[in-house]
PDB file of C-alpha atoms and ligand atoms in Angstrom:
ATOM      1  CA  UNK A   1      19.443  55.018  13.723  1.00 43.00           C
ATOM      2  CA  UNK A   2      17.401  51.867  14.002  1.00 45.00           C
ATOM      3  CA  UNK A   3      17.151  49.382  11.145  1.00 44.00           C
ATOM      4  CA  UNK A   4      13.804  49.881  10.578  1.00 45.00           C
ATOM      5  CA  UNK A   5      14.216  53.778   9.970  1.00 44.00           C
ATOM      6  CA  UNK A   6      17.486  52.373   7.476  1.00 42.00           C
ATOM      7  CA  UNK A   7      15.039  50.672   5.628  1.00 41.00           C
ATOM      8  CA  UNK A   8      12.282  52.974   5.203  1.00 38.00           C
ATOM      9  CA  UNK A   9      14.978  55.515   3.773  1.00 39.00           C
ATOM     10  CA  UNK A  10      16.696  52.895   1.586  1.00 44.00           C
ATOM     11  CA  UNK A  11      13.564  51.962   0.091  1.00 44.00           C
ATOM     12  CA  UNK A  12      12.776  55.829  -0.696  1.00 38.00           C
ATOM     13  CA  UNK A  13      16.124  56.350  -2.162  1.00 40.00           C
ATOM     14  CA  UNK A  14      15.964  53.239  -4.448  1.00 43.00           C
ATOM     15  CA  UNK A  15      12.054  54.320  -5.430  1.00 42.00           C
ATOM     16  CA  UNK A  16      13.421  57.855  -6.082  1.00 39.00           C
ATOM     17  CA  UNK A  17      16.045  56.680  -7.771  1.00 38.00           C
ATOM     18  CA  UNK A  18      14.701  54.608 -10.311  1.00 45.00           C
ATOM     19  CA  UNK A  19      11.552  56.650 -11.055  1.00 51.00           C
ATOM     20  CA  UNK A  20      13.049  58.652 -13.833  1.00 64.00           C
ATOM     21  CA  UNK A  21      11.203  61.293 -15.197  1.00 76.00           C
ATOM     22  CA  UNK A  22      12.657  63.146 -18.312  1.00 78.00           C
ATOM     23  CA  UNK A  23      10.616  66.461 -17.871  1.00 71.00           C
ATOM     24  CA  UNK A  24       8.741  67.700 -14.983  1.00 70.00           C
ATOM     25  CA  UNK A  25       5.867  70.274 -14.445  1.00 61.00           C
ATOM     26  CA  UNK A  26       3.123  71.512 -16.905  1.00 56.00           C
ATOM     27  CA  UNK A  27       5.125  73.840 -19.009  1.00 73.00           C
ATOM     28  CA  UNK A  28       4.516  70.993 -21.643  1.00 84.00           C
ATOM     29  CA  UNK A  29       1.087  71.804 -22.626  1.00 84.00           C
ATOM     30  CA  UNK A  30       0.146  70.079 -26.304  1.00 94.00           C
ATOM     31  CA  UNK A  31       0.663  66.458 -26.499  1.00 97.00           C
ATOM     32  CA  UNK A  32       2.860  67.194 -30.041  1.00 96.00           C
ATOM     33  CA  UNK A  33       5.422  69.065 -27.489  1.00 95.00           C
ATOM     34  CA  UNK A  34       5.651  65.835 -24.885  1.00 96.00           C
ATOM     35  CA  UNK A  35       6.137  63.831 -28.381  1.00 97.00           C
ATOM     36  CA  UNK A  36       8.736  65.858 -29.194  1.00 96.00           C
ATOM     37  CA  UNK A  37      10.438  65.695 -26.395  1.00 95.00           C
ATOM     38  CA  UNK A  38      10.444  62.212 -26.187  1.00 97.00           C
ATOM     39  CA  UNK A  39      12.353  62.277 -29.106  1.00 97.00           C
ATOM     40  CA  UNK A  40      14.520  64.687 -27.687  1.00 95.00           C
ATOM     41  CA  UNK A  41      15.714  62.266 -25.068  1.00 94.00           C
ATOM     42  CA  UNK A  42      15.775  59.482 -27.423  1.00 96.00           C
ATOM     43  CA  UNK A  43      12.859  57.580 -26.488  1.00 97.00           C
ATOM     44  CA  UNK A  44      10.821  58.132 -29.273  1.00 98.00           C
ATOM     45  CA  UNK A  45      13.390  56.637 -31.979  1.00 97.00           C
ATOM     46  CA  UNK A  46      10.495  55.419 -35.200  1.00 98.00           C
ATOM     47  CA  UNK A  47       8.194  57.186 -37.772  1.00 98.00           C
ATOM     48  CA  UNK A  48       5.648  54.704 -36.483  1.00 98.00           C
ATOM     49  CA  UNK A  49       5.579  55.423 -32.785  1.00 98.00           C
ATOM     50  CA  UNK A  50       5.533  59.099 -33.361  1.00 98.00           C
ATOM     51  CA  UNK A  51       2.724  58.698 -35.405  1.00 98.00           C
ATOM     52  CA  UNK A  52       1.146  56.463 -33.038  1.00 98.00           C
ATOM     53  CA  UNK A  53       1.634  59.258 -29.879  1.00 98.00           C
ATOM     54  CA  UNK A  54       0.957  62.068 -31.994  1.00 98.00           C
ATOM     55  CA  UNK A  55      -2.242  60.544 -32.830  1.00 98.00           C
ATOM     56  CA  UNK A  56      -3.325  59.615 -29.468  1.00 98.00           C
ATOM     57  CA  UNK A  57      -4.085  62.516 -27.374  1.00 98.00           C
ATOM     58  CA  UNK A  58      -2.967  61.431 -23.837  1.00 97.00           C
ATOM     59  CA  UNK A  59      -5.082  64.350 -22.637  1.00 97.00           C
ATOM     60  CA  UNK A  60      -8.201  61.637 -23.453  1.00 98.00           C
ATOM     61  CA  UNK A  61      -7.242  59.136 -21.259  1.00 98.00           C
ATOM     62  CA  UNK A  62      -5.887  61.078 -17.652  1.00 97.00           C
ATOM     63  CA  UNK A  63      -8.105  62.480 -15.036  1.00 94.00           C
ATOM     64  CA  UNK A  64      -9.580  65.873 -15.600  1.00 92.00           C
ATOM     65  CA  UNK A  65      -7.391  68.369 -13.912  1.00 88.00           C
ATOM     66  CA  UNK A  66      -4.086  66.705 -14.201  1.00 89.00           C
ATOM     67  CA  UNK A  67      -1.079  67.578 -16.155  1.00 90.00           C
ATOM     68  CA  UNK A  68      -1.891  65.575 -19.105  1.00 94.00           C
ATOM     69  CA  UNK A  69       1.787  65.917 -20.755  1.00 95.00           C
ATOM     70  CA  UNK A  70       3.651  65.846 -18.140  1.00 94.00           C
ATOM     71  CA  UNK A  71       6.450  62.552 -17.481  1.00 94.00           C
ATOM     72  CA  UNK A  72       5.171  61.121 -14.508  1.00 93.00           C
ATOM     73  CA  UNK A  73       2.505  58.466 -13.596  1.00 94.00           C
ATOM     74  CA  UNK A  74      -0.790  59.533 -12.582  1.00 94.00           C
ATOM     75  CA  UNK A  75      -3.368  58.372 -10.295  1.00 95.00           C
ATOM     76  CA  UNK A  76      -6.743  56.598 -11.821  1.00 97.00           C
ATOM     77  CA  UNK A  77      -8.629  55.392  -9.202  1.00 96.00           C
ATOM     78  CA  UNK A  78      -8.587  51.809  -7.402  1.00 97.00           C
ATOM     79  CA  UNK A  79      -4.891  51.815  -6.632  1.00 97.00           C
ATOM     80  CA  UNK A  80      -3.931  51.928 -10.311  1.00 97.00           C
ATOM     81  CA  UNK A  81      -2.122  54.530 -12.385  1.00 96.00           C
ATOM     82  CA  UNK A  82      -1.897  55.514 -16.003  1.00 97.00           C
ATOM     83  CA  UNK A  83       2.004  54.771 -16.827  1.00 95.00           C
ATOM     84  CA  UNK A  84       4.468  57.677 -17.637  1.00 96.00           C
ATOM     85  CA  UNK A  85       4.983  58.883 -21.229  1.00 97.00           C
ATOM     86  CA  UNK A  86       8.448  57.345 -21.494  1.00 96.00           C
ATOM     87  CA  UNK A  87       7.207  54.328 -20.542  1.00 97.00           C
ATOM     88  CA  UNK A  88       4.238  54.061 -22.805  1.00 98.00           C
ATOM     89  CA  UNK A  89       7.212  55.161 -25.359  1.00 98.00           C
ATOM     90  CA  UNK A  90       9.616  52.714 -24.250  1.00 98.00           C
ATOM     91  CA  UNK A  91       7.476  50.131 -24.593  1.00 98.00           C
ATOM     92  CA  UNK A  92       6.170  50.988 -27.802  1.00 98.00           C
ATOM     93  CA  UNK A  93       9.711  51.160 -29.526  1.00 98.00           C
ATOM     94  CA  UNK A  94      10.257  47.657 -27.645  1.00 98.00           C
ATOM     95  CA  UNK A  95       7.013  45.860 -29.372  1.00 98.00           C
ATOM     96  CA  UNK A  96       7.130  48.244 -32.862  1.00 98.00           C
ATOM     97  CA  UNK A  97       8.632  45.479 -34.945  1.00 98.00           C
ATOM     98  CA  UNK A  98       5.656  43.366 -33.595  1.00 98.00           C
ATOM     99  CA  UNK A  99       3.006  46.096 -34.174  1.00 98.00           C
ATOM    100  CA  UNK A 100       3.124  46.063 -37.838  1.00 98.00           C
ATOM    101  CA  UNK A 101      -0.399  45.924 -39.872  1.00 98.00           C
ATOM    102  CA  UNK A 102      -2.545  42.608 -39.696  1.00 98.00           C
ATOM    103  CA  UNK A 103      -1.050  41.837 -36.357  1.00 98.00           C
ATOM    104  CA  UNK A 104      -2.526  41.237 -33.121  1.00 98.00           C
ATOM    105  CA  UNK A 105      -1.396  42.659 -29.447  1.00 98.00           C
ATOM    106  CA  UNK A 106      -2.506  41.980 -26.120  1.00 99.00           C
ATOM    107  CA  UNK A 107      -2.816  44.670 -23.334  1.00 98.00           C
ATOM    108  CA  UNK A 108      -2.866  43.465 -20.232  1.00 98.00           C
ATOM    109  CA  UNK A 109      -3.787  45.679 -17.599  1.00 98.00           C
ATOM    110  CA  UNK A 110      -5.262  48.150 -19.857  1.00 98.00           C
ATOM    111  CA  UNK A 111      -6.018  50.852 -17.330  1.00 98.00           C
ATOM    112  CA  UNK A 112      -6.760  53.511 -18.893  1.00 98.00           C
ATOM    113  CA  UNK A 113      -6.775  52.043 -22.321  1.00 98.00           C
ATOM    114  CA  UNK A 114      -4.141  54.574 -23.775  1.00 98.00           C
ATOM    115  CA  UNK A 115      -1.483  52.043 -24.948  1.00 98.00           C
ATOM    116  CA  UNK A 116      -4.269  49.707 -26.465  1.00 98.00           C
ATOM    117  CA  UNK A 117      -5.224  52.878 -28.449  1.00 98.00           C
ATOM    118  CA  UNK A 118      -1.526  53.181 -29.657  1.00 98.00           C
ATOM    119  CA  UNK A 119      -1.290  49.478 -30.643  1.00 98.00           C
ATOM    120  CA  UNK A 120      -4.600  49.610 -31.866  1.00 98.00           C
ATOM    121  CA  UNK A 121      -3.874  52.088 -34.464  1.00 98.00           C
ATOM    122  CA  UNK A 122      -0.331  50.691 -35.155  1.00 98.00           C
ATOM    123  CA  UNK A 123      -2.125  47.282 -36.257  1.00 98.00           C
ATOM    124  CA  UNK A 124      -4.642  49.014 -38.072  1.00 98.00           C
ATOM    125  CA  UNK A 125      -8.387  47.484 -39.056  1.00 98.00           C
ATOM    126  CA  UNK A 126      -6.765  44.402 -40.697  1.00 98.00           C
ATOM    127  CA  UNK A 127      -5.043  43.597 -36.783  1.00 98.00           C
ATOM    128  CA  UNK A 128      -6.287  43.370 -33.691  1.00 98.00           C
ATOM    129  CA  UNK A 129      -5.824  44.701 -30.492  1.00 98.00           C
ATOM    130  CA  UNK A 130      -6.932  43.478 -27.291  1.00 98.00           C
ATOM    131  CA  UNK A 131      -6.740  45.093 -23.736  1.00 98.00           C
ATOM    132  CA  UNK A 132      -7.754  43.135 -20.651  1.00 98.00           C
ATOM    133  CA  UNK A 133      -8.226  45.114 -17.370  1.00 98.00           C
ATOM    134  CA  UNK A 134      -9.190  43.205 -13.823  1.00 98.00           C
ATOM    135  CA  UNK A 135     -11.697  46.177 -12.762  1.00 98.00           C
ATOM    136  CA  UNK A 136     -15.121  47.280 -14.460  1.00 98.00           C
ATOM    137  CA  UNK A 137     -15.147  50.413 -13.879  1.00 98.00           C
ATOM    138  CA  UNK A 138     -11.598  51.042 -15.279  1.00 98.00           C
ATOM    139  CA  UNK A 139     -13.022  49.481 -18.839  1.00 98.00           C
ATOM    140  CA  UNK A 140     -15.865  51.312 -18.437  1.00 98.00           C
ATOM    141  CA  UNK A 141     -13.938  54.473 -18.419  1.00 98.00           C
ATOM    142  CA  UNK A 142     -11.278  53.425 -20.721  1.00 98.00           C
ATOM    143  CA  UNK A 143     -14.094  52.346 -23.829  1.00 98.00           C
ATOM    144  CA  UNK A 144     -14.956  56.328 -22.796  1.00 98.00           C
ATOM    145  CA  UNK A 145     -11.426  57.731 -23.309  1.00 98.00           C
ATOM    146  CA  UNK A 146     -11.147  55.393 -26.439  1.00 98.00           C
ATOM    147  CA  UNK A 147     -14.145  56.684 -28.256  1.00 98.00           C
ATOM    148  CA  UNK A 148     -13.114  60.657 -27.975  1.00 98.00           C
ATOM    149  CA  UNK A 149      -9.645  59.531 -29.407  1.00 98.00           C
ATOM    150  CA  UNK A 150      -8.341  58.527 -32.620  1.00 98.00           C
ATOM    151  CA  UNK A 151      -8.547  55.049 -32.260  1.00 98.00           C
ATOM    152  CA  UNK A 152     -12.333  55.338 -32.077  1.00 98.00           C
ATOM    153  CA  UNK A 153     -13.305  54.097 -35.787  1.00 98.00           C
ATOM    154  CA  UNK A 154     -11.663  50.850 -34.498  1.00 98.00           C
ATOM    155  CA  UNK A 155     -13.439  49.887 -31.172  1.00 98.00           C
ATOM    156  CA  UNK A 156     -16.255  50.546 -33.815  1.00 98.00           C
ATOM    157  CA  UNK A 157     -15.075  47.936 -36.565  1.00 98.00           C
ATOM    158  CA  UNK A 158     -13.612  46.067 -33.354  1.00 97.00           C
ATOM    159  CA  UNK A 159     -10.542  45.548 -34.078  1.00 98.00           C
ATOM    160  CA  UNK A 160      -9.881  47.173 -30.688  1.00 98.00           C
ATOM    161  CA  UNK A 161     -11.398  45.131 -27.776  1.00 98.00           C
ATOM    162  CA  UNK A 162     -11.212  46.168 -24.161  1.00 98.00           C
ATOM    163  CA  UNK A 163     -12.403  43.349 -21.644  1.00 98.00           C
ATOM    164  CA  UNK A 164     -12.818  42.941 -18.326  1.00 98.00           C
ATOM    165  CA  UNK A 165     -10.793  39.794 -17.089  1.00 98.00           C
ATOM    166  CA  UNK A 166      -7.494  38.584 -15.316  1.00 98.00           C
ATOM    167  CA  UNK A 167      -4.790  39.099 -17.348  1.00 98.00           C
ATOM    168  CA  UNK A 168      -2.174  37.066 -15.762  1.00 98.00           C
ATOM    169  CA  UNK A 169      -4.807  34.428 -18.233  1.00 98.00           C
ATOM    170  CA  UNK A 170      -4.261  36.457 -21.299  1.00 98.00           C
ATOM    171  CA  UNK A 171      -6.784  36.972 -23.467  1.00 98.00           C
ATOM    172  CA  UNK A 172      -6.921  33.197 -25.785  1.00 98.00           C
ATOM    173  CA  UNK A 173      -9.703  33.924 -28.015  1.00 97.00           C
ATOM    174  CA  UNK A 174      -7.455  36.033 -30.069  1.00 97.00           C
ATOM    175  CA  UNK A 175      -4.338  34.169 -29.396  1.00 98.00           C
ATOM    176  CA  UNK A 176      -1.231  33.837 -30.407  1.00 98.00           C
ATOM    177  CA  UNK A 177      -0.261  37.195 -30.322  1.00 98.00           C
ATOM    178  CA  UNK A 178       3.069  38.936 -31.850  1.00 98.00           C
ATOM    179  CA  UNK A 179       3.243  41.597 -29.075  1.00 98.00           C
ATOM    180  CA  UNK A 180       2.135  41.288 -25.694  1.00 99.00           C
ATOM    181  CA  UNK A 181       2.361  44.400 -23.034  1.00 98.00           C
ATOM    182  CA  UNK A 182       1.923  43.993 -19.472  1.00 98.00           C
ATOM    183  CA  UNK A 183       1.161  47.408 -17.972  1.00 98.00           C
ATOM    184  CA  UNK A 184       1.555  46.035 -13.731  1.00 98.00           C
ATOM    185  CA  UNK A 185       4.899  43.944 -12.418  1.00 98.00           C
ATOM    186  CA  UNK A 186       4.158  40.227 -12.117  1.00 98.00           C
ATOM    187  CA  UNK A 187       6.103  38.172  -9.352  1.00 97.00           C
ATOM    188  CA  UNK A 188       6.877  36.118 -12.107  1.00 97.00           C
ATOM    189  CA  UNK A 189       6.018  35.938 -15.955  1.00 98.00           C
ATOM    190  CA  UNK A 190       2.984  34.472 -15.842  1.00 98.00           C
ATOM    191  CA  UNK A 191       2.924  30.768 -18.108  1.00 98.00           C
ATOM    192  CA  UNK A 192      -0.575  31.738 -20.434  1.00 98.00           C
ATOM    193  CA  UNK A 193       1.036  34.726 -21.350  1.00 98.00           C
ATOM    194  CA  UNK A 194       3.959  32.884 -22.821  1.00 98.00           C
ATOM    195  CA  UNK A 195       1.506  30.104 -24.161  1.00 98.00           C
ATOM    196  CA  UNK A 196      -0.424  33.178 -26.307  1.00 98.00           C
ATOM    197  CA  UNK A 197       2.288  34.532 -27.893  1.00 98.00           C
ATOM    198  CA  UNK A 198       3.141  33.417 -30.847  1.00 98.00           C
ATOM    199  CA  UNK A 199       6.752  32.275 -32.426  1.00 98.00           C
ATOM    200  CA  UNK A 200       8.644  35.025 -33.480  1.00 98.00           C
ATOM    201  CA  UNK A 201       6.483  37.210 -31.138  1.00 98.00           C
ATOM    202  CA  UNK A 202       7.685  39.544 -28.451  1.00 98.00           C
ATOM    203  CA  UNK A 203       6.597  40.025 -24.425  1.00 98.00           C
ATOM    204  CA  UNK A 204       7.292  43.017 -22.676  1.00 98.00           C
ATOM    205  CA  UNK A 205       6.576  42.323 -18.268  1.00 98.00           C
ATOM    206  CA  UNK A 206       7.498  44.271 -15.977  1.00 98.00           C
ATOM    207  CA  UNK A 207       8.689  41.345 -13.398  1.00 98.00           C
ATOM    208  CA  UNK A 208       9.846  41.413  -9.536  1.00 97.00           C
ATOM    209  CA  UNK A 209       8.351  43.147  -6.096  1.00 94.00           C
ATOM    210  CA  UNK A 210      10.254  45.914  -4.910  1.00 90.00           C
ATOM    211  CA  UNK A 211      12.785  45.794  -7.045  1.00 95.00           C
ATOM    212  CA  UNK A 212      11.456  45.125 -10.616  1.00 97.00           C
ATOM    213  CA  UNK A 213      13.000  44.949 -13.827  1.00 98.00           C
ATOM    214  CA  UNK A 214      11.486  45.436 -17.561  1.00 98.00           C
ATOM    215  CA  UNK A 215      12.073  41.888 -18.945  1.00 98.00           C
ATOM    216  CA  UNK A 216      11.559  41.522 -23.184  1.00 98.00           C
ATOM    217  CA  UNK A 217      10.739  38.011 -24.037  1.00 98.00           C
ATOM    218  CA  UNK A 218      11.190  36.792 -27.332  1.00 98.00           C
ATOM    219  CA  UNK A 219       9.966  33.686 -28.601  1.00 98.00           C
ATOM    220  CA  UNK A 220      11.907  31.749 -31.303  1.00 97.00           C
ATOM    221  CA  UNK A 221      10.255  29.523 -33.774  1.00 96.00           C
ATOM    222  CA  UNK A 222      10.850  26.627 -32.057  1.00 97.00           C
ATOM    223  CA  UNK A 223       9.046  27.550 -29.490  1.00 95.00           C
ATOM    224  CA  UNK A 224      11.608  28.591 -27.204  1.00 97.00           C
ATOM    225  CA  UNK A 225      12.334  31.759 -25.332  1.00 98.00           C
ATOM    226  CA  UNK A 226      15.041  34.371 -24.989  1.00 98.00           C
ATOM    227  CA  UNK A 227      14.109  36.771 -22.037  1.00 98.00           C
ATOM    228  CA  UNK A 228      16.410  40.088 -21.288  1.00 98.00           C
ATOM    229  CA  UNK A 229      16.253  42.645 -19.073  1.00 98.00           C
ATOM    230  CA  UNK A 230      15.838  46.514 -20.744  1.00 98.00           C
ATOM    231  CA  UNK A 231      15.606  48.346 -17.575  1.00 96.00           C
ATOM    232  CA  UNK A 232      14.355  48.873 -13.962  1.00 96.00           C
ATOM    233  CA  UNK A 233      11.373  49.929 -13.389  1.00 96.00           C
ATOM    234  CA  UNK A 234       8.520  51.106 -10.905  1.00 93.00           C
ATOM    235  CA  UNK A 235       4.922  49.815 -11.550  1.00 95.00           C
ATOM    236  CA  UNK A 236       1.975  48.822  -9.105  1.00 95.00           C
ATOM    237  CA  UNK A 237       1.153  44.530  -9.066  1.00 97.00           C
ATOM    238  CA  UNK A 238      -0.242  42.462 -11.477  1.00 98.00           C
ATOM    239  CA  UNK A 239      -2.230  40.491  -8.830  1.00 97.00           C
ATOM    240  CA  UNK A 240      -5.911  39.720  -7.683  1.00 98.00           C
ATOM    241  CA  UNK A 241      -8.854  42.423  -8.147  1.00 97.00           C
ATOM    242  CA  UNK A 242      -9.283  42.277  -4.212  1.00 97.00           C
ATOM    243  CA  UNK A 243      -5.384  41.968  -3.059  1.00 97.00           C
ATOM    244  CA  UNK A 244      -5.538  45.661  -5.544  1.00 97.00           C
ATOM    245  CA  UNK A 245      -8.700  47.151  -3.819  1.00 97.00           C
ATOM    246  CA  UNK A 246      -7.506  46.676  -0.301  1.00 95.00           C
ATOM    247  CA  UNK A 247      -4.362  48.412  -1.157  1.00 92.00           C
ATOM    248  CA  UNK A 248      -1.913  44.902  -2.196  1.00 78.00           C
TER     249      UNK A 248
HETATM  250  C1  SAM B 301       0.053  50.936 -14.310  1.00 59.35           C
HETATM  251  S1  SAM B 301      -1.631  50.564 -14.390  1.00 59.35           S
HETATM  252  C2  SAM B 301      -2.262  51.004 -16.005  1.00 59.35           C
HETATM  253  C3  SAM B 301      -1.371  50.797 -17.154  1.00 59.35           C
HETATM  254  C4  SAM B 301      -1.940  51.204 -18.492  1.00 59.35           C
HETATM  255  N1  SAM B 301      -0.943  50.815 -19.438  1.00 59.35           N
HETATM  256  C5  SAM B 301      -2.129  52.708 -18.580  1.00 59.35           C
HETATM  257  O1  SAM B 301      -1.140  53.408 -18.741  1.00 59.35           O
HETATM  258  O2  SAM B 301      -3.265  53.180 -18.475  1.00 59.35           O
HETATM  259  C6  SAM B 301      -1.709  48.811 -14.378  1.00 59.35           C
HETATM  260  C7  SAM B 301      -3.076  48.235 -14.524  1.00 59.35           C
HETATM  261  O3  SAM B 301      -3.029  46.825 -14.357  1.00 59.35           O
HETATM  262  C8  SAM B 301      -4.252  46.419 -13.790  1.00 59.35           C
HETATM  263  N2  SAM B 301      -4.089  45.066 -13.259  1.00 59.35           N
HETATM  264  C9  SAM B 301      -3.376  44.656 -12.178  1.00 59.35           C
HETATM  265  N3  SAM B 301      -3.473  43.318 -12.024  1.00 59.35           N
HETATM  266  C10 SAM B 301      -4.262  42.869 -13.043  1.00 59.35           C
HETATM  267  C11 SAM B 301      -4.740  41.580 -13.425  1.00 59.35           C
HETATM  268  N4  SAM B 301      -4.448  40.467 -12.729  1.00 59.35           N
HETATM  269  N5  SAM B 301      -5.505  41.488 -14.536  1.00 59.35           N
HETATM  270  C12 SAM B 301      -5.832  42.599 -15.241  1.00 59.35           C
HETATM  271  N6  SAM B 301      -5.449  43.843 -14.913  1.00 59.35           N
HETATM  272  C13 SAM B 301      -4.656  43.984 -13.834  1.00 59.35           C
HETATM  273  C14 SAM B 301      -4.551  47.503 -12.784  1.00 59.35           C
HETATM  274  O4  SAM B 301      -5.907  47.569 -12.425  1.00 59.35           O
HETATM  275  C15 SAM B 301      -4.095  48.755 -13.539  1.00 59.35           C
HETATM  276  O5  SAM B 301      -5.137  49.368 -14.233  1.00 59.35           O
END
């Protein structure tokens, strides 16, 4: 076999591999159930996050047509995807300490604008929560999904924000933030995004190129940071609008 056929089946085993999903199929059909079984595998751990997901009908915020509860990424247009549910819950649990009332959270790469909903309503009217996404017409459709959903009554009072922008420059207006999600891997974790967040506050960046790991940053008071790895993971770039649009 020639090494170039070796490495287009290593790199399908290791992508296989490391996309987990927990359930498969549509036989999940309300998004209560896919909470639930979240919880089942021990994703879903807090009070707070289940109320969060419960609240938040993922149904809002995929493509018509598609298996709204089901574990697996799903296409959005312009090479992006709306993340898995155990990775929206994953993250969640990561950031919940820093999602408390009166607190504010940066989305980057807001896609869809799902987990900005979640954070959103975790943070509540006296927080803030900001999403940043790199293409219009993804905001467009994301302030769309956001007012059918639960988290409407705060895009209204705006407290939720969804902007179109580079996120690898975070979002300063609102800055320093105690929770920052990236929703696309970075090469590397991008310095502004560190900058924003405040002491005490958390990071969660998917980092590397083929192989990427979730890294959790945590930023002391003094300033300085603690980063750890929680997992590996699978998620398209954080990179330019055009490098995206002509396929990375
Ligand atoms: C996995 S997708 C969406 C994730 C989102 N959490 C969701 O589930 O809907 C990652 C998103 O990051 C966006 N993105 C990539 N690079 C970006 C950048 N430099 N600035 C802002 N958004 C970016 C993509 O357009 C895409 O929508």
């Amino acid at each position: 076999m020639s090494w170039n056929r070796v490495l287009l089946f290593s790199s399908i085993l290791f992508y296989v591999c490391i996309q987990q999903q927990f359930w498969a199929g549509s036989s999940i059909n309300k998004n209560k159930s896919m909470v639930e079984h979240l919880q089942r595998y021990g994703i879903v751990q807090s009070k707070k996050v289940t109320e969060a997901m419960e609240s938040v009908d993922r149904a809002l915020f995929v493509p018509d047509g598609s298996s709204a509860y089901e574990d697996s990424p799903m296409p959005i247009g312009f090479n992006a995807t709306i993340s898995a549910p155990h990775m929206h819950a994953t993250c969640l649990q990561l950031l919940e300490k820093n999602l408390q009332p009166g607190m504010h959270a940066l989305d980057v790469g807001s896609g869809t604008g799902y987990l900005t909903a979640c954070f959103a309503l975790m943070v509540g009217p006296q927080g803030r929560a900001v999403g940043v996404e790199h293409i219009p017409e993804l905001v467009a459709m994301s302030l769309k999904n956001v007012e059918k959903s639960a988290a409407a009554p705060l895009l209204k009072d705006g407290s939720l924000a969804l902007h179109v922008g580079d996120g690898r420059e975070g979002w300063p207006e609102f800055a320093p933030y105690d929770a920052i999600h990236v929703g696309a891997a970075a090469p590397e974790i991008p310095k502004p995004l560190i900058d924003q967040l405040k002491p005490g506050g958390r990071l969660v960046i998917p980092v590397g190129n083929i192989y990427q790991e979730l890294k959790v940053v945590d930023k002391n008071e003094d300033g300085s940071v603690k980063v750890r790895t929680e997992t590996s993971v699978r998620y398209v770039p954080l990179t330019s609008k055009e490098a995206q649009l002509r396929g990375y």
